[in-house]
mmCIF file of C-alpha atoms in Angstrom:
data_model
loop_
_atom_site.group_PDB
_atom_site.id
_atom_site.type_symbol
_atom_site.label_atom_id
_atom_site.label_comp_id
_atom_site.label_asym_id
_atom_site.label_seq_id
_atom_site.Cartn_x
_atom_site.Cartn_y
_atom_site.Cartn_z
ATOM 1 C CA UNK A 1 -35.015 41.776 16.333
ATOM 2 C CA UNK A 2 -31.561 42.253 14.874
ATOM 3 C CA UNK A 3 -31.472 43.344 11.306
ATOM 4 C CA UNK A 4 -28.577 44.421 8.859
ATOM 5 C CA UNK A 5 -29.934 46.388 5.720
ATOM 6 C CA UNK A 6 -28.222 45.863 2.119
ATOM 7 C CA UNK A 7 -29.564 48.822 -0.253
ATOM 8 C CA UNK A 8 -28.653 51.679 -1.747
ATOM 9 C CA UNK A 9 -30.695 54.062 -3.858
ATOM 10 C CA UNK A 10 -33.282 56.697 -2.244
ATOM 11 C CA UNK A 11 -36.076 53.893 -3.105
ATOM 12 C CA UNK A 12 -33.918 51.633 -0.394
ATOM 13 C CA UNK A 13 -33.697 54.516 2.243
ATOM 14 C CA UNK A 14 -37.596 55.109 2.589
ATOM 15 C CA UNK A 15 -37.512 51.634 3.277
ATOM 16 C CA UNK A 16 -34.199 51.933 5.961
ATOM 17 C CA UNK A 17 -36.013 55.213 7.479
ATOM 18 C CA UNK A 18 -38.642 53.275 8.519
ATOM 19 C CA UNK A 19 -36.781 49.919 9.978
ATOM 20 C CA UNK A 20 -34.745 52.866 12.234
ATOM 21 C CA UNK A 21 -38.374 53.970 13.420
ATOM 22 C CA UNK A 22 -39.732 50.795 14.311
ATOM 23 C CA UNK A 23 -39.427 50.296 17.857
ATOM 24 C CA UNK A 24 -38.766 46.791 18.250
ATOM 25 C CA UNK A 25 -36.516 47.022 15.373
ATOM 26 C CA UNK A 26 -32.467 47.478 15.912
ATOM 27 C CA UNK A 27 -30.676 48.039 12.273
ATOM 28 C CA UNK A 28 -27.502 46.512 12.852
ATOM 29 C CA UNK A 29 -25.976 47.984 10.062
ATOM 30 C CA UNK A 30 -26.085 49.100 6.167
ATOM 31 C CA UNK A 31 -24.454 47.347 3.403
ATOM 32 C CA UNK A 32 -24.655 49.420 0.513
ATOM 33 C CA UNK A 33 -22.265 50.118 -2.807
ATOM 34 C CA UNK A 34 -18.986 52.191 -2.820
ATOM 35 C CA UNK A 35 -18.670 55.351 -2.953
ATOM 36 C CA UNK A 36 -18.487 56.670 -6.674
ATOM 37 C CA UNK A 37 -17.162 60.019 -8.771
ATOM 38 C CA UNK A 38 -20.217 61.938 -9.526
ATOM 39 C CA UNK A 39 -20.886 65.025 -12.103
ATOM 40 C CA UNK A 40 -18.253 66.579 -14.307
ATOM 41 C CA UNK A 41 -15.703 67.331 -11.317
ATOM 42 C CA UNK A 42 -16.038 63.260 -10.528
ATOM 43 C CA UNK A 43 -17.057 64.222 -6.637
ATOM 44 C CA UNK A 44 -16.789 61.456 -4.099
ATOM 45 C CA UNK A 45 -20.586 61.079 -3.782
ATOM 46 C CA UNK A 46 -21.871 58.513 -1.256
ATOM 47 C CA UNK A 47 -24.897 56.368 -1.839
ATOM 48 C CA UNK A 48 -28.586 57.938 -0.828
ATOM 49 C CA UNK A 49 -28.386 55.213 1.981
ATOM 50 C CA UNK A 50 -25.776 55.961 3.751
ATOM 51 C CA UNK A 51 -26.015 59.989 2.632
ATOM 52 C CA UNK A 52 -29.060 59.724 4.921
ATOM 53 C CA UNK A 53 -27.376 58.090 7.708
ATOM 54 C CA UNK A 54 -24.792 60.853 7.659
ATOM 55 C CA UNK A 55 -26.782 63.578 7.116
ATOM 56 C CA UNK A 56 -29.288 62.256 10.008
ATOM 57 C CA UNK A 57 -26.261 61.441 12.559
ATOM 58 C CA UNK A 58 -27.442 58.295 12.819
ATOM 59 C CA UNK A 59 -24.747 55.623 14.515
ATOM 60 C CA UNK A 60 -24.938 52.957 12.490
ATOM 61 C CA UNK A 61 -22.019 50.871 11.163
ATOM 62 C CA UNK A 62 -21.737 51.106 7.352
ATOM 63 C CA UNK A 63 -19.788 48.217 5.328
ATOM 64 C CA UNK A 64 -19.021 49.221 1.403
ATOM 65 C CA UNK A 65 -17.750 45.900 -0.034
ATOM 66 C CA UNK A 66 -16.916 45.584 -4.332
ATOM 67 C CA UNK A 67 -17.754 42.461 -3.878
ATOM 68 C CA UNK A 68 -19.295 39.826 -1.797
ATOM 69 C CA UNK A 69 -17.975 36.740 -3.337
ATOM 70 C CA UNK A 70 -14.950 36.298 -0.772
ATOM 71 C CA UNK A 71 -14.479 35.148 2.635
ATOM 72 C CA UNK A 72 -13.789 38.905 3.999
ATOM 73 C CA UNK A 73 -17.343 39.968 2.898
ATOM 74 C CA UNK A 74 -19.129 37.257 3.981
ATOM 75 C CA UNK A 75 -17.123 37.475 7.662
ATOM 76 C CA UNK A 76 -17.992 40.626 7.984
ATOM 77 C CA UNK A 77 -21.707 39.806 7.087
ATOM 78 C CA UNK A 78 -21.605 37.518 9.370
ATOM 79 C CA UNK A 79 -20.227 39.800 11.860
ATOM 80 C CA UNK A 80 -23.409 41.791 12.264
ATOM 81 C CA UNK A 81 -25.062 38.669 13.997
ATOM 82 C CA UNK A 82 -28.504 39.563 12.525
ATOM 83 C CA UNK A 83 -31.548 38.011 12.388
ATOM 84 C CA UNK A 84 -32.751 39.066 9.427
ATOM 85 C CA UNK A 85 -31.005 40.784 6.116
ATOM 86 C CA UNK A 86 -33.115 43.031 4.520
ATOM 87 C CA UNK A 87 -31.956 43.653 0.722
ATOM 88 C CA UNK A 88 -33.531 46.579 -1.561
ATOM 89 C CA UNK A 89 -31.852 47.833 -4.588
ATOM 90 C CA UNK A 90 -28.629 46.633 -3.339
ATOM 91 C CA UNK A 91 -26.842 46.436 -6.705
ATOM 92 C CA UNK A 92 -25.270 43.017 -6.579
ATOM 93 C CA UNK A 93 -26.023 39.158 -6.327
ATOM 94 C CA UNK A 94 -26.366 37.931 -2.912
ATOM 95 C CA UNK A 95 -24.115 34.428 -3.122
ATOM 96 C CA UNK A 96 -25.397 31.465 -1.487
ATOM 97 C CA UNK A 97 -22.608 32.038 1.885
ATOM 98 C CA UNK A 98 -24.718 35.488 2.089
ATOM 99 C CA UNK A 99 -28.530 33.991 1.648
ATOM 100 C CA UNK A 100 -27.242 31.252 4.570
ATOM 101 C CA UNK A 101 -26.108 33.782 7.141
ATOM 102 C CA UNK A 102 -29.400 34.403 7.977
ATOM 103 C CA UNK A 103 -32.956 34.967 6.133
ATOM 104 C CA UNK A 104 -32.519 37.145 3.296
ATOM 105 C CA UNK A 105 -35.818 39.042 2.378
ATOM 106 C CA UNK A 106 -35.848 41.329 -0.476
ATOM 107 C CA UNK A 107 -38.155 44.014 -1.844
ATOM 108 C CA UNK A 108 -38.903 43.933 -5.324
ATOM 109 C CA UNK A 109 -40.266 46.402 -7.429
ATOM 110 C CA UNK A 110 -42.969 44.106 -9.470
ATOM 111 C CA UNK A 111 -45.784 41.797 -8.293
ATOM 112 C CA UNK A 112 -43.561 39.309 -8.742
ATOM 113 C CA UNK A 113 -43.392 37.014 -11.137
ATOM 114 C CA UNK A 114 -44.141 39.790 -13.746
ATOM 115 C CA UNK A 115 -40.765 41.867 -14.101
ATOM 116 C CA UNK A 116 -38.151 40.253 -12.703
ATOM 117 C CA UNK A 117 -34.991 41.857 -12.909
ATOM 118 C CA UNK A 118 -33.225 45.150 -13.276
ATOM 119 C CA UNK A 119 -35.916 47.553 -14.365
ATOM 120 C CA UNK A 120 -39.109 46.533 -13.248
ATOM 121 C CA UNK A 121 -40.501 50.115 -12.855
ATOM 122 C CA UNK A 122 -40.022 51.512 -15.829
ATOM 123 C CA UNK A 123 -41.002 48.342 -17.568
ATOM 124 C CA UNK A 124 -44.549 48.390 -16.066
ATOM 125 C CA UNK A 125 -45.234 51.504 -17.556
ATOM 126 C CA UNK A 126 -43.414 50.627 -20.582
ATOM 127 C CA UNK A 127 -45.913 48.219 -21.144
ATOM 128 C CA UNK A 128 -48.875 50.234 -20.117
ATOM 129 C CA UNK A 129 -49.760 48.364 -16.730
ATOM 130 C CA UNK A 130 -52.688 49.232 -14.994
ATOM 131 C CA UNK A 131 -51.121 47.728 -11.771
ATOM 132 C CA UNK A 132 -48.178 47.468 -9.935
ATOM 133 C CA UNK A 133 -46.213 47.136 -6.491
ATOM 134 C CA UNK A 134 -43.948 45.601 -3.948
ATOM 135 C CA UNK A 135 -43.617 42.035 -3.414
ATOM 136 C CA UNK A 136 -41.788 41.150 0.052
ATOM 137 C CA UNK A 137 -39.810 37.768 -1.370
ATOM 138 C CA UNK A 138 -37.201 35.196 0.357
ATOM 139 C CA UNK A 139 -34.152 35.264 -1.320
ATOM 140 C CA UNK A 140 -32.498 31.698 -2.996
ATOM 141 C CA UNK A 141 -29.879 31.706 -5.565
ATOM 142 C CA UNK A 142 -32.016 32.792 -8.699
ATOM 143 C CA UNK A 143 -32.705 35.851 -10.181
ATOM 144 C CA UNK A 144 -35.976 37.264 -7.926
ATOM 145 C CA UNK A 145 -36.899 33.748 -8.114
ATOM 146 C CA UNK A 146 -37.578 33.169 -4.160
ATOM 147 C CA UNK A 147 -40.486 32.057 -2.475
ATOM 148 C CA UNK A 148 -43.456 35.118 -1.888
ATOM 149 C CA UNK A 149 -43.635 36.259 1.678
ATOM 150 C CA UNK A 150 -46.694 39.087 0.254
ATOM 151 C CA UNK A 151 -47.131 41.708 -1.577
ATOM 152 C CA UNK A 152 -48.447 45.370 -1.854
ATOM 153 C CA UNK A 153 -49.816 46.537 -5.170
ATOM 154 C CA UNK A 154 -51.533 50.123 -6.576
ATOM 155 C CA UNK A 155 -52.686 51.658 -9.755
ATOM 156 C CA UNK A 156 -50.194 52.770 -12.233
ATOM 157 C CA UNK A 157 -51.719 53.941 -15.400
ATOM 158 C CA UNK A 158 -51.379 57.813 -14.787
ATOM 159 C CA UNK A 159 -47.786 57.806 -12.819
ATOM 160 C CA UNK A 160 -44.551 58.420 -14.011
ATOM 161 C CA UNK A 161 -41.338 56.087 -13.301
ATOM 162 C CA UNK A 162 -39.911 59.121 -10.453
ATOM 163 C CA UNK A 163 -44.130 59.195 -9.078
ATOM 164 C CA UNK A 164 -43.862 55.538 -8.775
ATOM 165 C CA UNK A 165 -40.504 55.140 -7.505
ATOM 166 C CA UNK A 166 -41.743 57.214 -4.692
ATOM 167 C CA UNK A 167 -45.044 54.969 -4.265
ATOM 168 C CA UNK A 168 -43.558 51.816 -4.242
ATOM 169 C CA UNK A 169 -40.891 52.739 -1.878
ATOM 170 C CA UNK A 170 -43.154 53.892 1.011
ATOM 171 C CA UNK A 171 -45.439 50.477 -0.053
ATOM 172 C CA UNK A 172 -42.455 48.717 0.460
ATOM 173 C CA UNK A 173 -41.654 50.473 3.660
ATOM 174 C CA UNK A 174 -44.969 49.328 5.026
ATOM 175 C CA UNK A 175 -44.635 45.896 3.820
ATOM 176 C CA UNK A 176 -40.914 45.397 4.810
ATOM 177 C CA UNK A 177 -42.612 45.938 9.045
ATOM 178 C CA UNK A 178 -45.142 43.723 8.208
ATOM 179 C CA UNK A 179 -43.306 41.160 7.008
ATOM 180 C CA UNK A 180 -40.803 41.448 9.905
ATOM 181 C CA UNK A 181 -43.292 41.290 12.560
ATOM 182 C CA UNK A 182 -45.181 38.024 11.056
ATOM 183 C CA UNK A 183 -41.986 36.249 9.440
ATOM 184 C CA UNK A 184 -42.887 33.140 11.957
ATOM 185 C CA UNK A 185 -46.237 32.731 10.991
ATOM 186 C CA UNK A 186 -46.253 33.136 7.252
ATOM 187 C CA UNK A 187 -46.664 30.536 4.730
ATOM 188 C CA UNK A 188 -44.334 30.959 1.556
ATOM 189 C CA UNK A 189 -45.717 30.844 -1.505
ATOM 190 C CA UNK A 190 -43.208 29.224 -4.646
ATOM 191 C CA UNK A 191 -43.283 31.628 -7.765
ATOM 192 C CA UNK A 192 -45.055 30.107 -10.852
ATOM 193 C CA UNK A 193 -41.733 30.813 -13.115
ATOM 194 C CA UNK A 194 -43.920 29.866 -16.448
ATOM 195 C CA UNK A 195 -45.909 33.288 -15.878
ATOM 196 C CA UNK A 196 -42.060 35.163 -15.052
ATOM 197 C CA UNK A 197 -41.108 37.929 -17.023
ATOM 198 C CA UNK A 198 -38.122 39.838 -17.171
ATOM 199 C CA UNK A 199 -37.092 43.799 -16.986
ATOM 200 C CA UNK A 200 -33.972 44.259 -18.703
ATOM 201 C CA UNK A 201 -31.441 47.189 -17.693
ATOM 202 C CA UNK A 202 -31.989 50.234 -19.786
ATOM 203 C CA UNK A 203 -29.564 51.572 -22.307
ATOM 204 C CA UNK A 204 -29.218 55.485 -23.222
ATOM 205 C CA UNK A 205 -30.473 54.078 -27.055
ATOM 206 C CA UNK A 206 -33.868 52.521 -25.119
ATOM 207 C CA UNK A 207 -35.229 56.035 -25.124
ATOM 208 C CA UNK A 208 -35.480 56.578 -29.178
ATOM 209 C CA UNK A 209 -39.121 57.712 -30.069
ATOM 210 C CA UNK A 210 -39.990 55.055 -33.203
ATOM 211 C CA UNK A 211 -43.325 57.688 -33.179
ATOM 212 C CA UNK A 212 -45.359 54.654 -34.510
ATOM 213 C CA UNK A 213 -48.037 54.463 -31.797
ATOM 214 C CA UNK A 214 -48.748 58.263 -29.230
ATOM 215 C CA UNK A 215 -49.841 55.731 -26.404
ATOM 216 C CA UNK A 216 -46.851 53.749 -26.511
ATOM 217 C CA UNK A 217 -44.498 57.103 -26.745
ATOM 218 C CA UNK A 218 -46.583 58.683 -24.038
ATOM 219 C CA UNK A 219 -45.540 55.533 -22.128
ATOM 220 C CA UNK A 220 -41.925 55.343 -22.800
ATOM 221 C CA UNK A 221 -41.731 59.268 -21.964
ATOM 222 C CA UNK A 222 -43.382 58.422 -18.360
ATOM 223 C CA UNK A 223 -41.123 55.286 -17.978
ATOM 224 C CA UNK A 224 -37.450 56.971 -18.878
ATOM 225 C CA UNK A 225 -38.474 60.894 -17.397
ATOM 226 C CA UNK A 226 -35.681 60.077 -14.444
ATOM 227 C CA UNK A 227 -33.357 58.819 -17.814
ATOM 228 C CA UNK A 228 -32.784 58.233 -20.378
ATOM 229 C CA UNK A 229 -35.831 60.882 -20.792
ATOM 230 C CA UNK A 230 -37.080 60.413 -24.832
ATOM 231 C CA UNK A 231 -35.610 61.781 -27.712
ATOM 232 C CA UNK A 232 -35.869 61.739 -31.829
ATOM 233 C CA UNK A 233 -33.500 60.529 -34.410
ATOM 234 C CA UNK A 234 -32.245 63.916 -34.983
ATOM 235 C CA UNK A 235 -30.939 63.868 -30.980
ATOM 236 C CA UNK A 236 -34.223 66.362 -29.905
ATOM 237 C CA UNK A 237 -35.343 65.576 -26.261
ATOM 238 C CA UNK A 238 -38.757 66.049 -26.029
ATOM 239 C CA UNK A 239 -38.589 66.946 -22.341
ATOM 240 C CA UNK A 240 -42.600 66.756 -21.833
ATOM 241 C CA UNK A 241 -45.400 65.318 -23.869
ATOM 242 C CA UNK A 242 -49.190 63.946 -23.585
ATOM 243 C CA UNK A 243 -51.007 62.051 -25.956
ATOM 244 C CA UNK A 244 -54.025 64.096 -27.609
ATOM 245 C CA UNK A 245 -55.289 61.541 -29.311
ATOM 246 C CA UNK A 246 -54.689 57.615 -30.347
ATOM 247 C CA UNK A 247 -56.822 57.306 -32.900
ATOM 248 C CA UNK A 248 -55.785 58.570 -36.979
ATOM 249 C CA UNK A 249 -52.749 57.733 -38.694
ATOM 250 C CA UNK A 250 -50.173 60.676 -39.497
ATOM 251 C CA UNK A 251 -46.667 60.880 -40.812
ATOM 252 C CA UNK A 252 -43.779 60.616 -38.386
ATOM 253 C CA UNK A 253 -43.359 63.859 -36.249
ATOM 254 C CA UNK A 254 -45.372 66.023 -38.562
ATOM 255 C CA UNK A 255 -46.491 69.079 -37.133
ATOM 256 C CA UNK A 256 -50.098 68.741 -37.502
ATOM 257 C CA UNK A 257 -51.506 71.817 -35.065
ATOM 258 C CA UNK A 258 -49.786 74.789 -33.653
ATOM 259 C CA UNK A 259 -51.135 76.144 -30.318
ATOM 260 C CA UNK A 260 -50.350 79.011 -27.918
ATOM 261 C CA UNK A 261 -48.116 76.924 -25.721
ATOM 262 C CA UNK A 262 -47.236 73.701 -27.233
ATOM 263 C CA UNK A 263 -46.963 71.365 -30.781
ATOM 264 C CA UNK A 264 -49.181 68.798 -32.172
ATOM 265 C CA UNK A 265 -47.417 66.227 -33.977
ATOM 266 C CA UNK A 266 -47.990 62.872 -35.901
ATOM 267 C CA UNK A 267 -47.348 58.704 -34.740
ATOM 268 C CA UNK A 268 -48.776 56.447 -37.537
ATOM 269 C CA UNK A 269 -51.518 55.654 -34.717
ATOM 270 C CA UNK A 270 -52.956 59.431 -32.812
ATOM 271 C CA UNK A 271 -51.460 62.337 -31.813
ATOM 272 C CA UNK A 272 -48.961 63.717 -29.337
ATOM 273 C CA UNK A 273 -48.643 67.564 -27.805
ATOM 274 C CA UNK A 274 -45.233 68.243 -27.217
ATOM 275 C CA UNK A 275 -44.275 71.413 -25.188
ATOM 276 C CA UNK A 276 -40.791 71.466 -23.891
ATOM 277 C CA UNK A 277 -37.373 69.850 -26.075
ATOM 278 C CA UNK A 278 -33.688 70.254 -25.514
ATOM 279 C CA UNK A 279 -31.670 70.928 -28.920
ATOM 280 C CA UNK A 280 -28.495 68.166 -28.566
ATOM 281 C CA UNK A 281 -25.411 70.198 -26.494
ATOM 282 C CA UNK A 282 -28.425 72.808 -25.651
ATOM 283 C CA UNK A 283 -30.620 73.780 -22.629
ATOM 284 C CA UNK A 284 -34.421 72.920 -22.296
ATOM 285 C CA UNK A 285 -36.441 75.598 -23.861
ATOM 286 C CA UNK A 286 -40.559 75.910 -25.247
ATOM 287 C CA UNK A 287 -41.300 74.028 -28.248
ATOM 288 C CA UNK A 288 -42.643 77.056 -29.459
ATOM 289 C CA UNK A 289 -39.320 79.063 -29.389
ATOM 290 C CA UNK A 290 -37.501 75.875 -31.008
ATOM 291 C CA UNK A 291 -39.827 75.938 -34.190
ATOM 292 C CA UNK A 292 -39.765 79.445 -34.366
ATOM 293 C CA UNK A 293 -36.334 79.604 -34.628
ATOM 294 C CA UNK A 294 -36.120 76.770 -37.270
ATOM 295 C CA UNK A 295 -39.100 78.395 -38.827
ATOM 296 C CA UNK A 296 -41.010 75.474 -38.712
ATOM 297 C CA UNK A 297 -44.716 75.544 -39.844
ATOM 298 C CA UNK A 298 -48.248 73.326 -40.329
ATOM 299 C CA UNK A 299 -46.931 70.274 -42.182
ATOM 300 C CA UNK A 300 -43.498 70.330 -41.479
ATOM 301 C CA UNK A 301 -41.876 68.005 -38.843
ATOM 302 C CA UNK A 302 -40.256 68.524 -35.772
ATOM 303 C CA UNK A 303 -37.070 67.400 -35.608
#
């Protein structure tokens, strides 16, 4: 079968890796975003898509539109004369003259309905999910509203967002050949929208420690590690943390224990150990050679 890809993030390439593998699979082509200025000389940096195609010599035709809302995009779409369009972490909104060229099935991040949207990832562990996964959906007009082709799903509650990136795209490798190779003799199942949910995109601001509960910090720390990473009002990153305890109520980032290689400090709900922070315009460094060079002790906080 004849299939044109539309992804572009290293969580889409897993799943483009494996469509090149599969035998009685031809990829078409790969529709992924422009080229963009990366890092503080603003490099021409390709997307991790077509990077890999490049970097693998693989032949196949690559199409960079801006947009796909006019008749050139959608030509050229067409163009590819595929059977199937396969869409992960594309980066835009597939118009209607798109979803008709031919079936559109995307791979989501979420059991869908939970988490529709930009961020379902980090959102799962945001909100402390014991489960997540892949669901293999047919595209329509909505926002990951389509019909459920199947779905792929694993534990969560110990992984970070960059663990489960990595997870979910080699589920949703699996599940994209499945999919493929039964497409004629599944049965579509409609989303129940009243059970939908919705994973907003994340801001820079989104990774402010309130330090009111250590399970919910230890949460948001797993969730934004890739970025925003966590930080405190006073600009601190706290590049790596663990929660000691959840249970006693403390005052905001109070330094409750030292130890040889770390800090305890104080949520009103438990505990957290914090043992590596980044000063604001400074590199990462030991907690323990930040306090002792603000000559902080037991009691005060860590800021």
């Amino acid at each position: 079968m004849r299939v044109l890809f539309m992804g572009t993030p290293s969580y889409a390439t897993v799943i483009l890796k494996k469509l090149i593998e599969t035998k009685d699979i031809e990829v078409v082509g790969l529709v992924t975003q422009p080229d963009k200025p990366v890092g503080r000389k603003q490099i021409l940096t390709p997307p991790d898509t077509k990077r890999y195609l490049l970097e693998e010599g693989v032949g196949i035709e690559v199409y960079q539109p801006h947009s796909l809302k006019n008749e050139e995009a959608v030509s050229r779409i067409k163009a590819f004369n595929a059977d199937f369009i396969i869409v992960a972490a594309f980066g835009q909104i597939l118009p209607k003259s798109v979803l008709d060229i031919a079936p559109c099935i995307n791979l989501h991040a979420s059991i869908l309905p939970a988490y529709r949207g930009a961020s379902p990832i980090q959102d799962a562990i945001l909100n402390q999910e014991k489960f997540s996964g892949v669901t293999a959906m047919l595209m329509d007009v909505g926002l990951d509203t389509g019909d459920i082709l199947g779905f792929s799903y694993l534990d969560i509650s110990t992984l970070n967002a960059s663990e489960l990136f990595e997870s979910l795209s080699q589920l949703a490798a699996s599940l994209t050949i499945e999919t493929l190779q039964h497409f004629h003799t599944l049965n579509p199942v409609k989303q129940n929208s009243c059970e939908a949910s919705y994973a907003k995109k994340i801001l820079k601001e989104d990774g402010l420690l309130d330090l009111k509960d250590a399970k919910a910090c230890e949460a948001k720390y797993r969730a934004f590690i890739f970025w925003p990473g966590v930080f405190l009002e006073s600009g601190l990153k706290l590049k790596s943390l663990s929660v000691v305890s959840d249970e006693g109520s403390y005052q905001k980032a109070e330094i409750i224990e030292l130890l040889d290689d770390g800090v305890i400090i104080g949520c009103h709900k438990g505990t957290l150990l914090v043992t590596r922070v980044q000063p604001p315009s400074k590199k990462e460094m030991s907690v323990i050679d930040y306090i002792r060079g603000k000559r902080l002790q037991v009691g005060d906080y860590l800021s």
